[in-house]
Amino acid sequence: MSAVVRHLRFHGRGGEGVKLASRIVSRAAFVAGWTVQDSPLYGAERRGAPVVAFVRCSDGPIHERGYIEMPDVVVLMDHSLLAHLDAAVLHGLGEDSLLLVNTAQPAEEIKAGYAVPGRVVTLDVSTIALDLLGHRWLSAPMAGLAVKATALAPWPTLAQAVAIELTEIGLDSEFVERNLRATQQAFEAAPAVGWAAAGKAPPPARASATALFVLPRLPARVAAPSIDAEATSALRTMDGWRVFRPVVDLTRCTRCFLCFALCPEGAIQLDSQHYPVIDYDHCKGCLVCVNECPPKAISEVREEAA
Ligand code: SF4
Ligand code: SF4
């Protein structure tokens, strides 16, 4: 009997922890007894730009490789990507697929608003992360959502995976402990919906285990983006990239120019008085300016509240 391969595709933006989330899910599945394959795809790696990662779990050997064209599950770290067709979040989803979205919006709104085929589960993982971690550190709690929804592994196995992966990248034990609490909160809040739609048998494996290599040709804009192309130029806005926006308090600004010099997007200009002015059409929300401003004159404001 050929192996049944389950396919999970993770979408998010550079800096949101897409790769680490996929690693934690893979580790949990591996410890739970699955054969696992895990690989990220960065494209033109840039903080805030779309990032994809792939996890294959199987009850036997995995012989396929490459881009997951027909996922059983899509894990979406940042719902703003749904509006960007180039990110191809919904690509290959079918009636039995499952879309897991980090958002405060109800699942029905996401399903209807973006014509999502298949099932949708939403959870406000950003708020869990902000409450328990103080930052939008999404990897571990998003893994909690993914592992619970797919019933890939029980909580003790996931906790073990989180501890191993976060310790391996050098996080201190106190932050690992807080991540475990955030992950557990997401895990407990998520429904265990499983792979197939309610009342249906599990869908058949979507790729044959005898297909040795599946390496589809990616469109040029994904495989080899050009720095001169419209998609990466000033002609294209960063609309939807930000989770937080930087806001300058001019009463505290000492006009040191550091934010102007260090903004990686060139999104900060100086006015005639040499005060910084942020171009919100091209600010991607990386918050480098917030971290670098010596008198802490720039604060981060959640985009929905701005
Ligand atoms: S203005 Fe600040 S947050 Fe926006 S892109 Fe520049 S450094 Fe990043
Ligand atoms: S880094 Fe801070 S103090 Fe310096 S110019 Fe920018 S906002 Fe003003």
PDB file of C-alpha atoms and ligand atoms in Angstrom:
ATOM      1  CA  MET A   1       0.000   0.000   0.000  1.00  0.00           C
ATOM      2  CA  SER A   2       1.414   3.401  -0.954  1.00  0.00           C
ATOM      3  CA  ALA A   3       2.077   5.964   1.715  1.00  0.00           C
ATOM      4  CA  VAL A   4      -0.443   8.713   2.408  1.00  0.00           C
ATOM      5  CA  VAL A   5       1.290  12.076   2.310  1.00  0.00           C
ATOM      6  CA  ARG A   6      -0.311  15.083   3.992  1.00  0.00           C
ATOM      7  CA  HIS A   7       0.676  18.495   2.682  1.00  0.00           C
ATOM      8  CA  LEU A   8       0.852  21.691   4.721  1.00  0.00           C
ATOM      9  CA  ARG A   9       1.835  25.005   3.156  1.00  0.00           C
ATOM     10  CA  PHE A  10       2.733  27.950   5.388  1.00  0.00           C
ATOM     11  CA  HIS A  11       2.381  31.549   4.168  1.00  0.00           C
ATOM     12  CA  GLY A  12       3.520  34.690   5.922  1.00  0.00           C
ATOM     13  CA  ARG A  13       5.890  37.594   5.644  1.00  0.00           C
ATOM     14  CA  GLY A  14       9.630  37.682   6.254  1.00  0.00           C
ATOM     15  CA  GLY A  15      10.117  38.268   9.990  1.00  0.00           C
ATOM     16  CA  GLU A  16       6.876  36.617  11.112  1.00  0.00           C
ATOM     17  CA  GLY A  17       8.469  33.252  11.862  1.00  0.00           C
ATOM     18  CA  VAL A  18       7.091  31.199   8.976  1.00  0.00           C
ATOM     19  CA  LYS A  19      10.113  28.932   8.784  1.00  0.00           C
ATOM     20  CA  LEU A  20      10.264  28.341  12.537  1.00  0.00           C
ATOM     21  CA  ALA A  21       6.532  27.622  12.711  1.00  0.00           C
ATOM     22  CA  SER A  22       6.933  24.966  10.020  1.00  0.00           C
ATOM     23  CA  ARG A  23       9.919  23.494  11.857  1.00  0.00           C
ATOM     24  CA  ILE A  24       7.977  23.242  15.121  1.00  0.00           C
ATOM     25  CA  VAL A  25       5.050  21.557  13.378  1.00  0.00           C
ATOM     26  CA  SER A  26       7.462  19.187  11.613  1.00  0.00           C
ATOM     27  CA  ARG A  27       9.244  18.366  14.842  1.00  0.00           C
ATOM     28  CA  ALA A  28       5.956  17.652  16.623  1.00  0.00           C
ATOM     29  CA  ALA A  29       4.792  15.413  13.766  1.00  0.00           C
ATOM     30  CA  PHE A  30       8.141  13.601  13.704  1.00  0.00           C
ATOM     31  CA  VAL A  31       8.078  12.968  17.454  1.00  0.00           C
ATOM     32  CA  ALA A  32       4.486  11.765  17.061  1.00  0.00           C
ATOM     33  CA  GLY A  33       5.695   9.103  14.615  1.00  0.00           C
ATOM     34  CA  TRP A  34       5.171  10.640  11.158  1.00  0.00           C
ATOM     35  CA  THR A  35       7.807  10.662   8.460  1.00  0.00           C
ATOM     36  CA  VAL A  36       8.395  14.347   7.835  1.00  0.00           C
ATOM     37  CA  GLN A  37       9.888  16.678   5.244  1.00  0.00           C
ATOM     38  CA  ASP A  38      10.199  20.415   5.917  1.00  0.00           C
ATOM     39  CA  SER A  39      11.552  23.146   3.624  1.00  0.00           C
ATOM     40  CA  PRO A  40      11.161  26.926   3.303  1.00  0.00           C
ATOM     41  CA  LEU A  41      11.140  29.047   0.129  1.00  0.00           C
ATOM     42  CA  TYR A  42      12.200  32.658   0.588  1.00  0.00           C
ATOM     43  CA  GLY A  43      12.260  34.066  -2.923  1.00  0.00           C
ATOM     44  CA  ALA A  44      13.884  37.487  -2.732  1.00  0.00           C
ATOM     45  CA  GLU A  45      14.289  37.380   1.041  1.00  0.00           C
ATOM     46  CA  ARG A  46      13.254  40.651   2.587  1.00  0.00           C
ATOM     47  CA  ARG A  47      11.579  41.468   5.872  1.00  0.00           C
ATOM     48  CA  GLY A  48       7.874  41.932   5.171  1.00  0.00           C
ATOM     49  CA  ALA A  49       7.948  40.178   1.796  1.00  0.00           C
ATOM     50  CA  PRO A  50       5.900  36.980   1.292  1.00  0.00           C
ATOM     51  CA  VAL A  51       7.590  33.776   2.485  1.00  0.00           C
ATOM     52  CA  VAL A  52       6.414  30.175   2.042  1.00  0.00           C
ATOM     53  CA  ALA A  53       7.325  26.945   3.822  1.00  0.00           C
ATOM     54  CA  PHE A  54       6.277  23.383   3.148  1.00  0.00           C
ATOM     55  CA  VAL A  55       5.701  20.414   5.432  1.00  0.00           C
ATOM     56  CA  ARG A  56       4.956  16.923   4.213  1.00  0.00           C
ATOM     57  CA  CYS A  57       3.908  14.292   6.755  1.00  0.00           C
ATOM     58  CA  SER A  58       3.518  10.678   5.777  1.00  0.00           C
ATOM     59  CA  ASP A  59       2.898   7.254   7.206  1.00  0.00           C
ATOM     60  CA  GLY A  60       5.641   5.964   4.898  1.00  0.00           C
ATOM     61  CA  PRO A  61       8.555   7.232   2.810  1.00  0.00           C
ATOM     62  CA  ILE A  62       8.238  10.648   1.136  1.00  0.00           C
ATOM     63  CA  HIS A  63       9.602  10.643  -2.401  1.00  0.00           C
ATOM     64  CA  GLU A  64       8.264  13.963  -3.671  1.00  0.00           C
ATOM     65  CA  ARG A  65      10.018  17.303  -3.362  1.00  0.00           C
ATOM     66  CA  GLY A  66       9.441  20.938  -4.189  1.00  0.00           C
ATOM     67  CA  TYR A  67       6.558  23.380  -4.096  1.00  0.00           C
ATOM     68  CA  ILE A  68       3.309  22.031  -2.635  1.00  0.00           C
ATOM     69  CA  GLU A  69       0.775  22.805  -5.348  1.00  0.00           C
ATOM     70  CA  MET A  70      -2.270  21.145  -3.751  1.00  0.00           C
ATOM     71  CA  PRO A  71      -2.115  21.567   0.017  1.00  0.00           C
ATOM     72  CA  ASP A  72      -4.377  19.755   2.435  1.00  0.00           C
ATOM     73  CA  VAL A  73      -3.784  22.603   4.863  1.00  0.00           C
ATOM     74  CA  VAL A  74      -2.651  26.213   4.416  1.00  0.00           C
ATOM     75  CA  VAL A  75      -1.394  27.952   7.534  1.00  0.00           C
ATOM     76  CA  LEU A  76      -1.597  31.724   7.085  1.00  0.00           C
ATOM     77  CA  MET A  77       0.387  33.795   9.586  1.00  0.00           C
ATOM     78  CA  ASP A  78      -0.800  37.146   8.214  1.00  0.00           C
ATOM     79  CA  HIS A  79      -4.296  37.540   6.781  1.00  0.00           C
ATOM     80  CA  SER A  80      -3.303  40.697   4.863  1.00  0.00           C
ATOM     81  CA  LEU A  81      -1.643  38.378   2.316  1.00  0.00           C
ATOM     82  CA  LEU A  82      -5.075  37.206   1.168  1.00  0.00           C
ATOM     83  CA  ALA A  83      -5.491  40.485  -0.684  1.00  0.00           C
ATOM     84  CA  HIS A  84      -2.209  40.026  -2.579  1.00  0.00           C
ATOM     85  CA  LEU A  85      -2.760  37.669  -5.497  1.00  0.00           C
ATOM     86  CA  ASP A  86       0.992  37.315  -6.109  1.00  0.00           C
ATOM     87  CA  ALA A  87       1.316  35.614  -2.708  1.00  0.00           C
ATOM     88  CA  ALA A  88      -0.944  32.811  -4.049  1.00  0.00           C
ATOM     89  CA  VAL A  89      -2.187  31.857  -0.582  1.00  0.00           C
ATOM     90  CA  LEU A  90      -5.299  30.121  -1.934  1.00  0.00           C
ATOM     91  CA  HIS A  91      -3.492  28.401  -4.811  1.00  0.00           C
ATOM     92  CA  GLY A  92      -4.477  24.730  -5.074  1.00  0.00           C
ATOM     93  CA  LEU A  93      -6.986  24.707  -2.222  1.00  0.00           C
ATOM     94  CA  GLY A  94      -9.915  22.355  -2.771  1.00  0.00           C
ATOM     95  CA  GLU A  95     -13.236  21.571  -1.140  1.00  0.00           C
ATOM     96  CA  ASP A  96     -11.593  19.312   1.451  1.00  0.00           C
ATOM     97  CA  SER A  97      -8.752  21.718   2.222  1.00  0.00           C
ATOM     98  CA  LEU A  98      -8.339  23.565   5.465  1.00  0.00           C
ATOM     99  CA  LEU A  99      -7.245  27.195   5.734  1.00  0.00           C
ATOM    100  CA  LEU A 100      -5.959  28.247   9.175  1.00  0.00           C
ATOM    101  CA  VAL A 101      -5.730  32.022   9.506  1.00  0.00           C
ATOM    102  CA  ASN A 102      -4.231  34.274  12.148  1.00  0.00           C
ATOM    103  CA  THR A 103      -6.881  36.990  12.343  1.00  0.00           C
ATOM    104  CA  ALA A 104      -9.528  38.420  14.657  1.00  0.00           C
ATOM    105  CA  GLN A 105     -12.067  38.165  11.815  1.00  0.00           C
ATOM    106  CA  PRO A 106     -14.652  35.344  11.952  1.00  0.00           C
ATOM    107  CA  ALA A 107     -14.003  32.360   9.680  1.00  0.00           C
ATOM    108  CA  GLU A 108     -17.241  32.950   7.733  1.00  0.00           C
ATOM    109  CA  GLU A 109     -16.091  36.477   6.841  1.00  0.00           C
ATOM    110  CA  ILE A 110     -12.759  35.230   5.517  1.00  0.00           C
ATOM    111  CA  LYS A 111     -14.401  32.390   3.573  1.00  0.00           C
ATOM    112  CA  ALA A 112     -17.005  34.645   1.969  1.00  0.00           C
ATOM    113  CA  GLY A 113     -14.758  37.687   1.517  1.00  0.00           C
ATOM    114  CA  TYR A 114     -12.020  35.810  -0.350  1.00  0.00           C
ATOM    115  CA  ALA A 115     -14.115  32.986  -1.885  1.00  0.00           C
ATOM    116  CA  VAL A 116     -12.086  30.366  -0.051  1.00  0.00           C
ATOM    117  CA  PRO A 117     -12.892  26.800  -1.104  1.00  0.00           C
ATOM    118  CA  GLY A 118     -12.988  24.298   1.748  1.00  0.00           C
ATOM    119  CA  ARG A 119     -12.981  24.922   5.462  1.00  0.00           C
ATOM    120  CA  VAL A 120     -11.638  27.982   7.277  1.00  0.00           C
ATOM    121  CA  VAL A 121     -10.582  28.269  10.914  1.00  0.00           C
ATOM    122  CA  THR A 122      -9.518  31.612  12.372  1.00  0.00           C
ATOM    123  CA  LEU A 123      -7.767  32.455  15.614  1.00  0.00           C
ATOM    124  CA  ASP A 124      -6.341  35.789  16.776  1.00  0.00           C
ATOM    125  CA  VAL A 125      -2.841  34.448  17.349  1.00  0.00           C
ATOM    126  CA  SER A 126      -1.319  37.954  17.149  1.00  0.00           C
ATOM    127  CA  THR A 127      -3.172  38.991  20.301  1.00  0.00           C
ATOM    128  CA  ILE A 128      -2.082  35.820  22.120  1.00  0.00           C
ATOM    129  CA  ALA A 129       1.524  36.573  21.140  1.00  0.00           C
ATOM    130  CA  LEU A 130       1.298  40.234  22.124  1.00  0.00           C
ATOM    131  CA  ASP A 131      -0.272  39.381  25.496  1.00  0.00           C
ATOM    132  CA  LEU A 132       2.136  36.623  26.472  1.00  0.00           C
ATOM    133  CA  LEU A 133       5.319  37.418  24.556  1.00  0.00           C
ATOM    134  CA  GLY A 134       5.150  41.202  24.273  1.00  0.00           C
ATOM    135  CA  HIS A 135       5.883  40.965  20.544  1.00  0.00           C
ATOM    136  CA  ARG A 136       4.162  39.584  17.491  1.00  0.00           C
ATOM    137  CA  TRP A 137       6.317  36.439  17.812  1.00  0.00           C
ATOM    138  CA  LEU A 138       4.038  34.039  15.989  1.00  0.00           C
ATOM    139  CA  SER A 139       5.985  30.839  15.311  1.00  0.00           C
ATOM    140  CA  ALA A 140       5.132  28.764  18.365  1.00  0.00           C
ATOM    141  CA  PRO A 141       1.481  29.811  18.858  1.00  0.00           C
ATOM    142  CA  MET A 142       0.809  29.391  15.107  1.00  0.00           C
ATOM    143  CA  ALA A 143       2.261  25.894  15.419  1.00  0.00           C
ATOM    144  CA  GLY A 144      -0.198  25.391  18.287  1.00  0.00           C
ATOM    145  CA  LEU A 145      -3.072  26.316  15.988  1.00  0.00           C
ATOM    146  CA  ALA A 146      -1.811  24.074  13.162  1.00  0.00           C
ATOM    147  CA  VAL A 147      -1.063  21.006  15.281  1.00  0.00           C
ATOM    148  CA  LYS A 148      -4.358  21.156  17.177  1.00  0.00           C
ATOM    149  CA  ALA A 149      -6.520  21.806  14.090  1.00  0.00           C
ATOM    150  CA  THR A 150      -4.947  18.936  12.159  1.00  0.00           C
ATOM    151  CA  ALA A 151      -4.649  16.630  15.195  1.00  0.00           C
ATOM    152  CA  LEU A 152      -1.061  15.973  14.128  1.00  0.00           C
ATOM    153  CA  ALA A 153       0.163  15.484  17.686  1.00  0.00           C
ATOM    154  CA  PRO A 154      -1.060  15.766  21.278  1.00  0.00           C
ATOM    155  CA  TRP A 155      -0.118  18.715  23.496  1.00  0.00           C
ATOM    156  CA  PRO A 156       2.804  17.044  25.366  1.00  0.00           C
ATOM    157  CA  THR A 157       4.440  16.189  22.029  1.00  0.00           C
ATOM    158  CA  LEU A 158       3.965  19.708  20.708  1.00  0.00           C
ATOM    159  CA  ALA A 159       5.344  21.171  23.949  1.00  0.00           C
ATOM    160  CA  GLN A 160       8.419  18.999  23.532  1.00  0.00           C
ATOM    161  CA  ALA A 161       8.833  20.201  19.939  1.00  0.00           C
ATOM    162  CA  VAL A 162       8.516  23.875  20.925  1.00  0.00           C
ATOM    163  CA  ALA A 163      11.081  23.490  23.704  1.00  0.00           C
ATOM    164  CA  ILE A 164      13.572  21.714  21.418  1.00  0.00           C
ATOM    165  CA  GLU A 165      13.250  24.143  18.495  1.00  0.00           C
ATOM    166  CA  LEU A 166      13.335  27.348  20.546  1.00  0.00           C
ATOM    167  CA  THR A 167      16.218  26.160  22.721  1.00  0.00           C
ATOM    168  CA  GLU A 168      18.157  25.175  19.587  1.00  0.00           C
ATOM    169  CA  ILE A 169      17.999  28.724  18.236  1.00  0.00           C
ATOM    170  CA  GLY A 170      19.374  30.083  21.507  1.00  0.00           C
ATOM    171  CA  LEU A 171      16.329  31.514  23.279  1.00  0.00           C
ATOM    172  CA  ASP A 172      16.626  31.707  27.060  1.00  0.00           C
ATOM    173  CA  SER A 173      14.540  29.397  29.225  1.00  0.00           C
ATOM    174  CA  GLU A 174      12.238  32.180  30.450  1.00  0.00           C
ATOM    175  CA  PHE A 175      11.254  33.146  26.874  1.00  0.00           C
ATOM    176  CA  VAL A 176      10.871  29.490  25.920  1.00  0.00           C
ATOM    177  CA  GLU A 177       8.525  29.102  28.901  1.00  0.00           C
ATOM    178  CA  ARG A 178       6.446  32.106  27.778  1.00  0.00           C
ATOM    179  CA  ASN A 179       6.299  30.666  24.261  1.00  0.00           C
ATOM    180  CA  LEU A 180       5.041  27.409  25.704  1.00  0.00           C
ATOM    181  CA  ARG A 181       2.229  29.287  27.451  1.00  0.00           C
ATOM    182  CA  ALA A 182       1.328  31.138  24.235  1.00  0.00           C
ATOM    183  CA  THR A 183       1.412  27.883  22.268  1.00  0.00           C
ATOM    184  CA  GLN A 184      -0.776  26.128  24.817  1.00  0.00           C
ATOM    185  CA  GLN A 185      -3.282  28.996  24.740  1.00  0.00           C
ATOM    186  CA  ALA A 186      -3.507  28.769  20.934  1.00  0.00           C
ATOM    187  CA  PHE A 187      -3.644  24.961  21.087  1.00  0.00           C
ATOM    188  CA  GLU A 188      -6.512  25.012  23.589  1.00  0.00           C
ATOM    189  CA  ALA A 189      -8.432  27.729  21.721  1.00  0.00           C
ATOM    190  CA  ALA A 190      -8.197  25.979  18.330  1.00  0.00           C
ATOM    191  CA  PRO A 191     -10.771  23.398  17.257  1.00  0.00           C
ATOM    192  CA  ALA A 192      -9.538  19.920  16.301  1.00  0.00           C
ATOM    193  CA  VAL A 193     -11.126  19.739  12.855  1.00  0.00           C
ATOM    194  CA  GLY A 194      -8.825  17.124  11.314  1.00  0.00           C
ATOM    195  CA  TRP A 195      -7.865  16.656   7.689  1.00  0.00           C
ATOM    196  CA  ALA A 196     -11.240  15.988   6.103  1.00  0.00           C
ATOM    197  CA  ALA A 197     -14.508  17.907   6.166  1.00  0.00           C
ATOM    198  CA  ALA A 198     -16.856  16.798   8.932  1.00  0.00           C
ATOM    199  CA  GLY A 199     -18.637  13.548   8.135  1.00  0.00           C
ATOM    200  CA  LYS A 200     -16.331  12.714   5.238  1.00  0.00           C
ATOM    201  CA  ALA A 201     -13.643  10.123   4.953  1.00  0.00           C
ATOM    202  CA  PRO A 202     -10.106  11.527   4.873  1.00  0.00           C
ATOM    203  CA  PRO A 203      -9.246  12.739   1.364  1.00  0.00           C
ATOM    204  CA  PRO A 204      -6.984  10.520  -0.693  1.00  0.00           C
ATOM    205  CA  ALA A 205      -3.327  11.433  -0.850  1.00  0.00           C
ATOM    206  CA  ARG A 206      -2.973  14.211  -3.391  1.00  0.00           C
ATOM    207  CA  ALA A 207       0.333  13.161  -4.861  1.00  0.00           C
ATOM    208  CA  SER A 208       1.431   9.681  -5.723  1.00  0.00           C
ATOM    209  CA  ALA A 209       4.252   8.347  -3.615  1.00  0.00           C
ATOM    210  CA  THR A 210       5.730   6.965  -6.830  1.00  0.00           C
ATOM    211  CA  ALA A 211       6.260  10.466  -8.293  1.00  0.00           C
ATOM    212  CA  LEU A 212       9.918  10.785  -7.397  1.00  0.00           C
ATOM    213  CA  PHE A 213      10.402  14.518  -7.822  1.00  0.00           C
ATOM    214  CA  VAL A 214       7.743  17.190  -8.148  1.00  0.00           C
ATOM    215  CA  LEU A 215       9.516  20.382  -9.130  1.00  0.00           C
ATOM    216  CA  PRO A 216       7.073  22.612 -10.998  1.00  0.00           C
ATOM    217  CA  ARG A 217       8.414  25.587 -12.864  1.00  0.00           C
ATOM    218  CA  LEU A 218       7.618  28.615 -10.787  1.00  0.00           C
ATOM    219  CA  PRO A 219       6.534  31.845 -12.443  1.00  0.00           C
ATOM    220  CA  ALA A 220       9.468  34.191 -12.929  1.00  0.00           C
ATOM    221  CA  ARG A 221       8.150  36.692 -10.414  1.00  0.00           C
ATOM    222  CA  VAL A 222       8.430  34.002  -7.721  1.00  0.00           C
ATOM    223  CA  ALA A 223      11.536  32.155  -8.854  1.00  0.00           C
ATOM    224  CA  ALA A 224      13.716  35.089  -9.876  1.00  0.00           C
ATOM    225  CA  PRO A 225      12.241  38.442  -8.923  1.00  0.00           C
ATOM    226  CA  SER A 226      13.949  41.404 -10.528  1.00  0.00           C
ATOM    227  CA  ILE A 227      14.957  44.292  -8.374  1.00  0.00           C
ATOM    228  CA  ASP A 228      14.119  46.614 -11.254  1.00  0.00           C
ATOM    229  CA  ALA A 229      10.626  45.261 -11.731  1.00  0.00           C
ATOM    230  CA  GLU A 230       7.537  47.174 -10.787  1.00  0.00           C
ATOM    231  CA  ALA A 231       6.800  44.758  -7.954  1.00  0.00           C
ATOM    232  CA  THR A 232       9.887  45.871  -6.050  1.00  0.00           C
ATOM    233  CA  SER A 233      10.024  49.526  -6.998  1.00  0.00           C
ATOM    234  CA  ALA A 234       8.632  52.758  -5.675  1.00  0.00           C
ATOM    235  CA  LEU A 235       5.758  52.272  -8.112  1.00  0.00           C
ATOM    236  CA  ARG A 236       4.342  49.607  -5.837  1.00  0.00           C
ATOM    237  CA  THR A 237       3.113  50.533  -2.377  1.00  0.00           C
ATOM    238  CA  MET A 238       3.588  48.444   0.756  1.00  0.00           C
ATOM    239  CA  ASP A 239      -0.130  48.620   1.424  1.00  0.00           C
ATOM    240  CA  GLY A 240      -1.097  45.752   3.714  1.00  0.00           C
ATOM    241  CA  TRP A 241       2.477  44.865   4.728  1.00  0.00           C
ATOM    242  CA  ARG A 242       2.368  46.510   8.130  1.00  0.00           C
ATOM    243  CA  VAL A 243       1.031  45.024  11.332  1.00  0.00           C
ATOM    244  CA  PHE A 244       2.398  47.979  13.303  1.00  0.00           C
ATOM    245  CA  ARG A 245       3.031  51.467  11.986  1.00  0.00           C
ATOM    246  CA  PRO A 246       5.798  53.701  13.321  1.00  0.00           C
ATOM    247  CA  VAL A 247       4.522  57.058  14.619  1.00  0.00           C
ATOM    248  CA  VAL A 248       6.922  59.912  15.390  1.00  0.00           C
ATOM    249  CA  ASP A 249       6.406  62.140  18.420  1.00  0.00           C
ATOM    250  CA  LEU A 250       8.040  65.335  17.163  1.00  0.00           C
ATOM    251  CA  THR A 251       8.129  66.807  20.671  1.00  0.00           C
ATOM    252  CA  ARG A 252      10.686  64.145  21.615  1.00  0.00           C
ATOM    253  CA  CYS A 253      12.588  64.073  18.329  1.00  0.00           C
ATOM    254  CA  THR A 254      16.141  65.487  18.545  1.00  0.00           C
ATOM    255  CA  ARG A 255      16.530  65.569  14.733  1.00  0.00           C
ATOM    256  CA  CYS A 256      19.476  63.163  14.872  1.00  0.00           C
ATOM    257  CA  PHE A 257      18.572  61.760  11.382  1.00  0.00           C
ATOM    258  CA  LEU A 258      19.222  58.152  12.470  1.00  0.00           C
ATOM    259  CA  CYS A 259      15.804  56.925  11.408  1.00  0.00           C
ATOM    260  CA  PHE A 260      16.234  58.669   8.042  1.00  0.00           C
ATOM    261  CA  ALA A 261      19.629  57.009   7.570  1.00  0.00           C
ATOM    262  CA  LEU A 262      18.660  53.527   8.735  1.00  0.00           C
ATOM    263  CA  CYS A 263      15.221  52.945   7.215  1.00  0.00           C
ATOM    264  CA  PRO A 264      15.844  50.045   4.790  1.00  0.00           C
ATOM    265  CA  GLU A 265      13.055  51.222   2.477  1.00  0.00           C
ATOM    266  CA  GLY A 266      14.073  54.866   2.271  1.00  0.00           C
ATOM    267  CA  ALA A 267      10.582  55.577   3.567  1.00  0.00           C
ATOM    268  CA  ILE A 268      11.654  58.390   5.891  1.00  0.00           C
ATOM    269  CA  GLN A 269      12.340  61.829   4.486  1.00  0.00           C
ATOM    270  CA  LEU A 270      13.271  65.036   6.308  1.00  0.00           C
ATOM    271  CA  ASP A 271      11.135  68.149   6.128  1.00  0.00           C
ATOM    272  CA  SER A 272      12.478  71.672   5.765  1.00  0.00           C
ATOM    273  CA  GLN A 273      13.080  71.783   9.547  1.00  0.00           C
ATOM    274  CA  HIS A 274      14.930  68.439   9.353  1.00  0.00           C
ATOM    275  CA  TYR A 275      12.194  66.559  11.184  1.00  0.00           C
ATOM    276  CA  PRO A 276      11.427  63.036   9.909  1.00  0.00           C
ATOM    277  CA  VAL A 277       8.353  62.424   7.764  1.00  0.00           C
ATOM    278  CA  ILE A 278       7.303  58.816   7.186  1.00  0.00           C
ATOM    279  CA  ASP A 279       5.986  57.798   3.772  1.00  0.00           C
ATOM    280  CA  TYR A 280       3.308  55.293   4.823  1.00  0.00           C
ATOM    281  CA  ASP A 281       2.811  54.187   1.227  1.00  0.00           C
ATOM    282  CA  HIS A 282       6.279  52.642   1.313  1.00  0.00           C
ATOM    283  CA  CYS A 283       6.890  51.925   5.016  1.00  0.00           C
ATOM    284  CA  LYS A 284       6.774  48.139   5.428  1.00  0.00           C
ATOM    285  CA  GLY A 285       6.494  48.194   9.220  1.00  0.00           C
ATOM    286  CA  CYS A 286       9.851  46.574  10.012  1.00  0.00           C
ATOM    287  CA  LEU A 287      10.189  48.909  13.043  1.00  0.00           C
ATOM    288  CA  VAL A 288      13.943  49.363  12.588  1.00  0.00           C
ATOM    289  CA  CYS A 289      13.326  53.078  13.165  1.00  0.00           C
ATOM    290  CA  VAL A 290      11.508  52.366  16.449  1.00  0.00           C
ATOM    291  CA  ASN A 291      14.415  50.289  17.706  1.00  0.00           C
ATOM    292  CA  GLU A 292      17.111  52.717  16.580  1.00  0.00           C
ATOM    293  CA  CYS A 293      15.658  56.064  17.665  1.00  0.00           C
ATOM    294  CA  PRO A 294      17.862  57.176  20.628  1.00  0.00           C
ATOM    295  CA  PRO A 295      15.227  59.221  22.558  1.00  0.00           C
ATOM    296  CA  LYS A 296      12.456  56.703  21.794  1.00  0.00           C
ATOM    297  CA  ALA A 297      10.525  59.320  19.857  1.00  0.00           C
ATOM    298  CA  ILE A 298       8.999  56.709  17.517  1.00  0.00           C
ATOM    299  CA  SER A 299       6.342  54.365  18.846  1.00  0.00           C
ATOM    300  CA  GLU A 300       4.649  51.355  17.245  1.00  0.00           C
ATOM    301  CA  VAL A 301       0.895  51.535  16.851  1.00  0.00           C
ATOM    302  CA  ARG A 302      -1.141  48.524  15.754  1.00  0.00           C
ATOM    303  CA  GLU A 303      -2.308  49.225  12.207  1.00  0.00           C
ATOM    304  CA  GLU A 304      -5.993  48.649  12.941  1.00  0.00           C
ATOM    305  CA  ALA A 305      -5.816  51.318  15.685  1.00  0.00           C
ATOM    306  CA  ALA A 306      -3.881  53.890  13.613  1.00  0.00           C
TER     307      ALA A 306
HETATM  308  S1  SF4 B   1       9.755  53.863   8.376  1.00  0.00           S
HETATM  309 FE1  SF4 B   1      10.486  52.543  10.064  1.00  0.00          FE
HETATM  310  S2  SF4 B   1       9.064  50.843  10.078  1.00  0.00           S
HETATM  311 FE2  SF4 B   1       8.804  51.868   8.113  1.00  0.00          FE
HETATM  312  S3  SF4 B   1      10.145  50.759   6.716  1.00  0.00           S
HETATM  313 FE3  SF4 B   1      11.316  52.488   7.529  1.00  0.00          FE
HETATM  314  S4  SF4 B   1      12.420  51.688   9.318  1.00  0.00           S
HETATM  315 FE4  SF4 B   1      10.798  50.203   8.783  1.00  0.00          FE
HETATM  316  S1  SF4 B   2      15.804  58.696  15.142  1.00  0.00           S
HETATM  317 FE1  SF4 B   2      14.307  59.576  16.561  1.00  0.00          FE
HETATM  318  S2  SF4 B   2      15.252  61.434  17.310  1.00  0.00           S
HETATM  319 FE2  SF4 B   2      16.392  60.822  15.508  1.00  0.00          FE
HETATM  320  S3  SF4 B   2      15.407  61.962  13.823  1.00  0.00           S
HETATM  321 FE3  SF4 B   2      14.390  59.967  13.937  1.00  0.00          FE
HETATM  322  S4  SF4 B   2      12.619  60.326  15.276  1.00  0.00           S
HETATM  323 FE4  SF4 B   2      13.998  62.034  15.572  1.00  0.00          FE
END
